[in-house]
Structure formats: C-alpha cells, structure tokens
C-alpha cells in the first residue's frame, strides 16, 4: 500500500520512528511533512494526508501530533476519512475490523516507540470485517 504520513512538531520525533516501520512492513511511505521540530499547525498536515487519500494517491494515512486528538478532529472533517486515534493494540485492531479506519492518529507525546510499532503493525495488517460493519459505515455517508 501507499501510506501518506503527516505530523506537526509534536509528532515529528515519532514520525521518524514510524516511517521505517511502515517501510519495513513492505509499504511505500509518502511523507507529507512536517520535516523539523519547528512549530506548525496540525490542520495543514491533516489536509495534505486526507487529500492524498481522496485523490487516490495513497490508500491510507497516518497522522501524528502531540496527543493524536487534534489530528483526529481535523481528519474526520473530511467526508471520505474515517480517522481513529489508537494508543493500544485493541483499538488499533477494532478500528480496522469494525470501522475500516483509513487514517490512524497517534500522539507523539503519549506513545513510546515499542508500543507505536505494535499499534502501527496491527493497524496495517488487520482487514476490515465487512458485513454489518459495512452497513454502519454506509449509514455515515
Ligand atoms: C501542539 O502543541 C499540540 O497542540 C498538537 O500537537 C496536538 O497535540 C493537538 O491536538
């Protein structure tokens, strides 16, 4: 898959950890910034990642800010996005199985690298279950 990744300054360090994890799992990373620890505005990077998915340039996205909260609020404003903030493995799995989440939001000031690796790996490998869950997703337009 092609995975768009975006972050703000609060997520920059964790992005540096996540990019090689995604690549080692066999995916192509499209890194849409930011590229330093300098203060930036997370909605700008959520917009870039959501556009990459909406235009079909990437299949899924990962957004990282300090808490994951701002990125998930920003990403879920786009109709084609189902963004899930996951900081442990159960919600990472369920966000794919039940919600077909196409964006994963992480908090760079919350997750350590080992847990981030676990969450990202589960999120990338878990398939959507479909069935009644598809019906519910369709209800949201
Ligand atoms: C930036 O300081 C911080 O507010 C941002 O990274 C994020 O946590 C917002 O939800």
PDB file of C-alpha atoms and ligand atoms in Angstrom:
ATOM      1  CA  UNK A   1       0.000   0.000   0.000  1.00  0.00           C
ATOM      2  CA  UNK A   2       0.933   3.629  -0.338  1.00  0.00           C
ATOM      3  CA  UNK A   3       0.697   5.244   3.086  1.00  0.00           C
ATOM      4  CA  UNK A   4       0.593   9.038   3.455  1.00  0.00           C
ATOM      5  CA  UNK A   5       2.192  10.226   6.688  1.00  0.00           C
ATOM      6  CA  UNK A   6       1.858  13.667   8.214  1.00  0.00           C
ATOM      7  CA  UNK A   7       2.713  15.224  11.536  1.00  0.00           C
ATOM      8  CA  UNK A   8       3.114  18.505  13.371  1.00  0.00           C
ATOM      9  CA  UNK A   9       6.031  19.453  15.621  1.00  0.00           C
ATOM     10  CA  UNK A  10       4.510  17.391  18.473  1.00  0.00           C
ATOM     11  CA  UNK A  11       4.567  14.297  16.283  1.00  0.00           C
ATOM     12  CA  UNK A  12       7.798  14.834  14.377  1.00  0.00           C
ATOM     13  CA  UNK A  13      10.022  12.600  16.543  1.00  0.00           C
ATOM     14  CA  UNK A  14       7.540   9.734  16.476  1.00  0.00           C
ATOM     15  CA  UNK A  15       7.177  10.087  12.691  1.00  0.00           C
ATOM     16  CA  UNK A  16      10.906   9.412  12.394  1.00  0.00           C
ATOM     17  CA  UNK A  17      10.298   6.139  14.250  1.00  0.00           C
ATOM     18  CA  UNK A  18       7.165   5.195  12.298  1.00  0.00           C
ATOM     19  CA  UNK A  19       8.412   5.750   8.728  1.00  0.00           C
ATOM     20  CA  UNK A  20      10.959   2.884   8.761  1.00  0.00           C
ATOM     21  CA  UNK A  21       8.452   0.585  10.489  1.00  0.00           C
ATOM     22  CA  UNK A  22       5.935   1.134   7.689  1.00  0.00           C
ATOM     23  CA  UNK A  23       8.612   0.717   5.013  1.00  0.00           C
ATOM     24  CA  UNK A  24       9.974  -2.459   6.589  1.00  0.00           C
ATOM     25  CA  UNK A  25       6.450  -3.851   6.507  1.00  0.00           C
ATOM     26  CA  UNK A  26       6.633  -3.543   2.704  1.00  0.00           C
ATOM     27  CA  UNK A  27       4.671  -0.341   2.162  1.00  0.00           C
ATOM     28  CA  UNK A  28       5.590   2.868   0.363  1.00  0.00           C
ATOM     29  CA  UNK A  29       5.605   5.948   2.567  1.00  0.00           C
ATOM     30  CA  UNK A  30       4.605   9.329   1.165  1.00  0.00           C
ATOM     31  CA  UNK A  31       5.957  11.712   3.799  1.00  0.00           C
ATOM     32  CA  UNK A  32       3.969  14.950   3.594  1.00  0.00           C
ATOM     33  CA  UNK A  33       5.766  16.694   6.459  1.00  0.00           C
ATOM     34  CA  UNK A  34       6.424  18.443   8.635  1.00  0.00           C
ATOM     35  CA  UNK A  35      10.155  17.883   8.422  1.00  0.00           C
ATOM     36  CA  UNK A  36      11.511  19.603  11.553  1.00  0.00           C
ATOM     37  CA  UNK A  37      10.579  20.238  15.198  1.00  0.00           C
ATOM     38  CA  UNK A  38       9.592  23.832  14.368  1.00  0.00           C
ATOM     39  CA  UNK A  39       6.079  24.804  15.387  1.00  0.00           C
ATOM     40  CA  UNK A  40       3.455  24.269  12.671  1.00  0.00           C
ATOM     41  CA  UNK A  41      -0.340  23.903  12.545  1.00  0.00           C
ATOM     42  CA  UNK A  42      -1.653  20.329  12.546  1.00  0.00           C
ATOM     43  CA  UNK A  43      -4.758  21.022  10.350  1.00  0.00           C
ATOM     44  CA  UNK A  44      -2.444  21.811   7.414  1.00  0.00           C
ATOM     45  CA  UNK A  45      -0.882  18.356   7.558  1.00  0.00           C
ATOM     46  CA  UNK A  46      -4.170  16.583   8.145  1.00  0.00           C
ATOM     47  CA  UNK A  47      -5.416  18.318   4.974  1.00  0.00           C
ATOM     48  CA  UNK A  48      -2.433  17.081   2.934  1.00  0.00           C
ATOM     49  CA  UNK A  49      -2.842  13.464   4.058  1.00  0.00           C
ATOM     50  CA  UNK A  50      -6.615  13.471   3.574  1.00  0.00           C
ATOM     51  CA  UNK A  51      -6.207  14.938   0.082  1.00  0.00           C
ATOM     52  CA  UNK A  52      -3.680  12.249  -0.847  1.00  0.00           C
ATOM     53  CA  UNK A  53      -6.249   9.600   0.114  1.00  0.00           C
ATOM     54  CA  UNK A  54      -9.163  11.411  -1.513  1.00  0.00           C
ATOM     55  CA  UNK A  55      -7.301  11.791  -4.792  1.00  0.00           C
ATOM     56  CA  UNK A  56      -6.267   8.122  -4.783  1.00  0.00           C
ATOM     57  CA  UNK A  57      -2.529   8.842  -4.477  1.00  0.00           C
ATOM     58  CA  UNK A  58      -2.440   6.877  -1.214  1.00  0.00           C
ATOM     59  CA  UNK A  59      -4.673   4.140   0.184  1.00  0.00           C
ATOM     60  CA  UNK A  60      -4.312   5.022   3.869  1.00  0.00           C
ATOM     61  CA  UNK A  61      -2.753   7.616   6.133  1.00  0.00           C
ATOM     62  CA  UNK A  62      -1.058   8.066   9.479  1.00  0.00           C
ATOM     63  CA  UNK A  63      -1.238  11.414  11.285  1.00  0.00           C
ATOM     64  CA  UNK A  64       0.804  12.251  14.361  1.00  0.00           C
ATOM     65  CA  UNK A  65       0.510  15.282  16.621  1.00  0.00           C
ATOM     66  CA  UNK A  66       1.297  15.701  20.304  1.00  0.00           C
ATOM     67  CA  UNK A  67      -1.777  13.843  21.538  1.00  0.00           C
ATOM     68  CA  UNK A  68      -3.402  12.489  18.359  1.00  0.00           C
ATOM     69  CA  UNK A  69      -6.528  14.470  19.260  1.00  0.00           C
ATOM     70  CA  UNK A  70      -6.112  17.485  17.002  1.00  0.00           C
ATOM     71  CA  UNK A  71      -5.207  15.312  14.019  1.00  0.00           C
ATOM     72  CA  UNK A  72      -8.232  13.046  14.542  1.00  0.00           C
ATOM     73  CA  UNK A  73     -10.606  16.011  14.843  1.00  0.00           C
ATOM     74  CA  UNK A  74      -9.122  17.618  11.734  1.00  0.00           C
ATOM     75  CA  UNK A  75      -9.083  14.432   9.637  1.00  0.00           C
ATOM     76  CA  UNK A  76     -12.650  13.449  10.478  1.00  0.00           C
ATOM     77  CA  UNK A  77     -13.933  16.698   8.989  1.00  0.00           C
ATOM     78  CA  UNK A  78     -13.322  15.161   5.540  1.00  0.00           C
ATOM     79  CA  UNK A  79     -16.213  13.011   4.312  1.00  0.00           C
ATOM     80  CA  UNK A  80     -14.046  10.249   2.852  1.00  0.00           C
ATOM     81  CA  UNK A  81     -11.979   9.868   6.015  1.00  0.00           C
ATOM     82  CA  UNK A  82     -12.523   7.525   8.932  1.00  0.00           C
ATOM     83  CA  UNK A  83      -9.756   8.509  11.323  1.00  0.00           C
ATOM     84  CA  UNK A  84      -9.147   6.571  14.533  1.00  0.00           C
ATOM     85  CA  UNK A  85      -6.898   7.637  17.384  1.00  0.00           C
ATOM     86  CA  UNK A  86      -5.385   4.457  18.820  1.00  0.00           C
ATOM     87  CA  UNK A  87      -2.864   4.202  21.617  1.00  0.00           C
ATOM     88  CA  UNK A  88      -3.057   0.483  22.296  1.00  0.00           C
ATOM     89  CA  UNK A  89      -3.482  -2.683  20.257  1.00  0.00           C
ATOM     90  CA  UNK A  90      -7.170  -3.471  20.879  1.00  0.00           C
ATOM     91  CA  UNK A  91      -8.495  -0.212  19.445  1.00  0.00           C
ATOM     92  CA  UNK A  92      -5.938  -0.396  16.622  1.00  0.00           C
ATOM     93  CA  UNK A  93      -7.364  -3.795  15.630  1.00  0.00           C
ATOM     94  CA  UNK A  94     -11.001  -2.826  16.086  1.00  0.00           C
ATOM     95  CA  UNK A  95     -10.589   0.429  14.155  1.00  0.00           C
ATOM     96  CA  UNK A  96      -9.758  -1.698  11.129  1.00  0.00           C
ATOM     97  CA  UNK A  97     -12.041  -4.694  11.716  1.00  0.00           C
ATOM     98  CA  UNK A  98     -15.187  -2.734  12.610  1.00  0.00           C
ATOM     99  CA  UNK A  99     -14.624   0.809  11.363  1.00  0.00           C
ATOM    100  CA  UNK A 100     -12.435   0.312   8.280  1.00  0.00           C
ATOM    101  CA  UNK A 101     -10.387   3.276   9.506  1.00  0.00           C
ATOM    102  CA  UNK A 102      -8.332   4.704   6.655  1.00  0.00           C
ATOM    103  CA  UNK A 103      -6.341   7.072   8.876  1.00  0.00           C
ATOM    104  CA  UNK A 104      -4.524   6.204  12.096  1.00  0.00           C
ATOM    105  CA  UNK A 105      -3.885   9.074  14.523  1.00  0.00           C
ATOM    106  CA  UNK A 106      -1.136   8.837  17.116  1.00  0.00           C
ATOM    107  CA  UNK A 107       0.126  11.027  19.918  1.00  0.00           C
ATOM    108  CA  UNK A 108       3.850  11.602  19.758  1.00  0.00           C
ATOM    109  CA  UNK A 109       3.868  12.767  23.380  1.00  0.00           C
ATOM    110  CA  UNK A 110       1.989   9.658  24.504  1.00  0.00           C
ATOM    111  CA  UNK A 111       3.371   6.614  22.729  1.00  0.00           C
ATOM    112  CA  UNK A 112       6.827   5.148  23.168  1.00  0.00           C
ATOM    113  CA  UNK A 113       8.450   3.593  20.127  1.00  0.00           C
ATOM    114  CA  UNK A 114       7.780  -0.061  21.060  1.00  0.00           C
ATOM    115  CA  UNK A 115       4.062   0.474  21.593  1.00  0.00           C
ATOM    116  CA  UNK A 116       3.871   2.655  18.487  1.00  0.00           C
ATOM    117  CA  UNK A 117       5.415  -0.164  16.470  1.00  0.00           C
ATOM    118  CA  UNK A 118       2.850  -2.628  17.827  1.00  0.00           C
ATOM    119  CA  UNK A 119      -0.089  -0.292  17.147  1.00  0.00           C
ATOM    120  CA  UNK A 120       1.065   0.549  13.610  1.00  0.00           C
ATOM    121  CA  UNK A 121       1.792  -3.079  12.727  1.00  0.00           C
ATOM    122  CA  UNK A 122      -1.621  -4.253  13.894  1.00  0.00           C
ATOM    123  CA  UNK A 123      -3.348  -1.370  12.126  1.00  0.00           C
ATOM    124  CA  UNK A 124      -1.563  -2.105   8.836  1.00  0.00           C
ATOM    125  CA  UNK A 125      -2.248  -5.839   8.876  1.00  0.00           C
ATOM    126  CA  UNK A 126      -5.839  -6.072  10.139  1.00  0.00           C
ATOM    127  CA  UNK A 127      -8.548  -6.439   7.474  1.00  0.00           C
ATOM    128  CA  UNK A 128     -11.992  -4.866   7.573  1.00  0.00           C
ATOM    129  CA  UNK A 129     -14.607  -7.455   8.575  1.00  0.00           C
ATOM    130  CA  UNK A 130     -17.364  -6.028   6.328  1.00  0.00           C
ATOM    131  CA  UNK A 131     -20.925  -7.345   6.768  1.00  0.00           C
ATOM    132  CA  UNK A 132     -22.918  -5.407   9.367  1.00  0.00           C
ATOM    133  CA  UNK A 133     -19.962  -3.079   9.829  1.00  0.00           C
ATOM    134  CA  UNK A 134     -20.124  -2.045   6.179  1.00  0.00           C
ATOM    135  CA  UNK A 135     -23.817  -1.223   6.587  1.00  0.00           C
ATOM    136  CA  UNK A 136     -22.998   1.044   9.523  1.00  0.00           C
ATOM    137  CA  UNK A 137     -20.230   2.805   7.657  1.00  0.00           C
ATOM    138  CA  UNK A 138     -22.569   3.410   4.713  1.00  0.00           C
ATOM    139  CA  UNK A 139     -25.063   4.993   7.122  1.00  0.00           C
ATOM    140  CA  UNK A 140     -22.486   7.734   7.756  1.00  0.00           C
ATOM    141  CA  UNK A 141     -22.335   8.611   4.052  1.00  0.00           C
TER     142      UNK A 141
HETATM  143  C1  LIG B   1       0.890  21.231  19.658  1.00  0.00           C
HETATM  144  O1  LIG B   1       1.474  21.817  20.783  1.00  0.00           O
HETATM  145  C2  LIG B   1      -0.252  20.317  20.086  1.00  0.00           C
HETATM  146  O2  LIG B   1      -1.345  21.100  20.495  1.00  0.00           O
HETATM  147  C3  LIG B   1      -0.643  19.398  18.940  1.00  0.00           C
HETATM  148  O3  LIG B   1       0.461  18.650  18.589  1.00  0.00           O
HETATM  149  C4  LIG B   1      -1.737  18.390  19.234  1.00  0.00           C
HETATM  150  O4  LIG B   1      -1.469  17.664  20.368  1.00  0.00           O
HETATM  151  C5  LIG B   1      -3.105  18.909  19.179  1.00  0.00           C
HETATM  152  O5  LIG B   1      -4.074  18.161  19.376  1.00  0.00           O
END
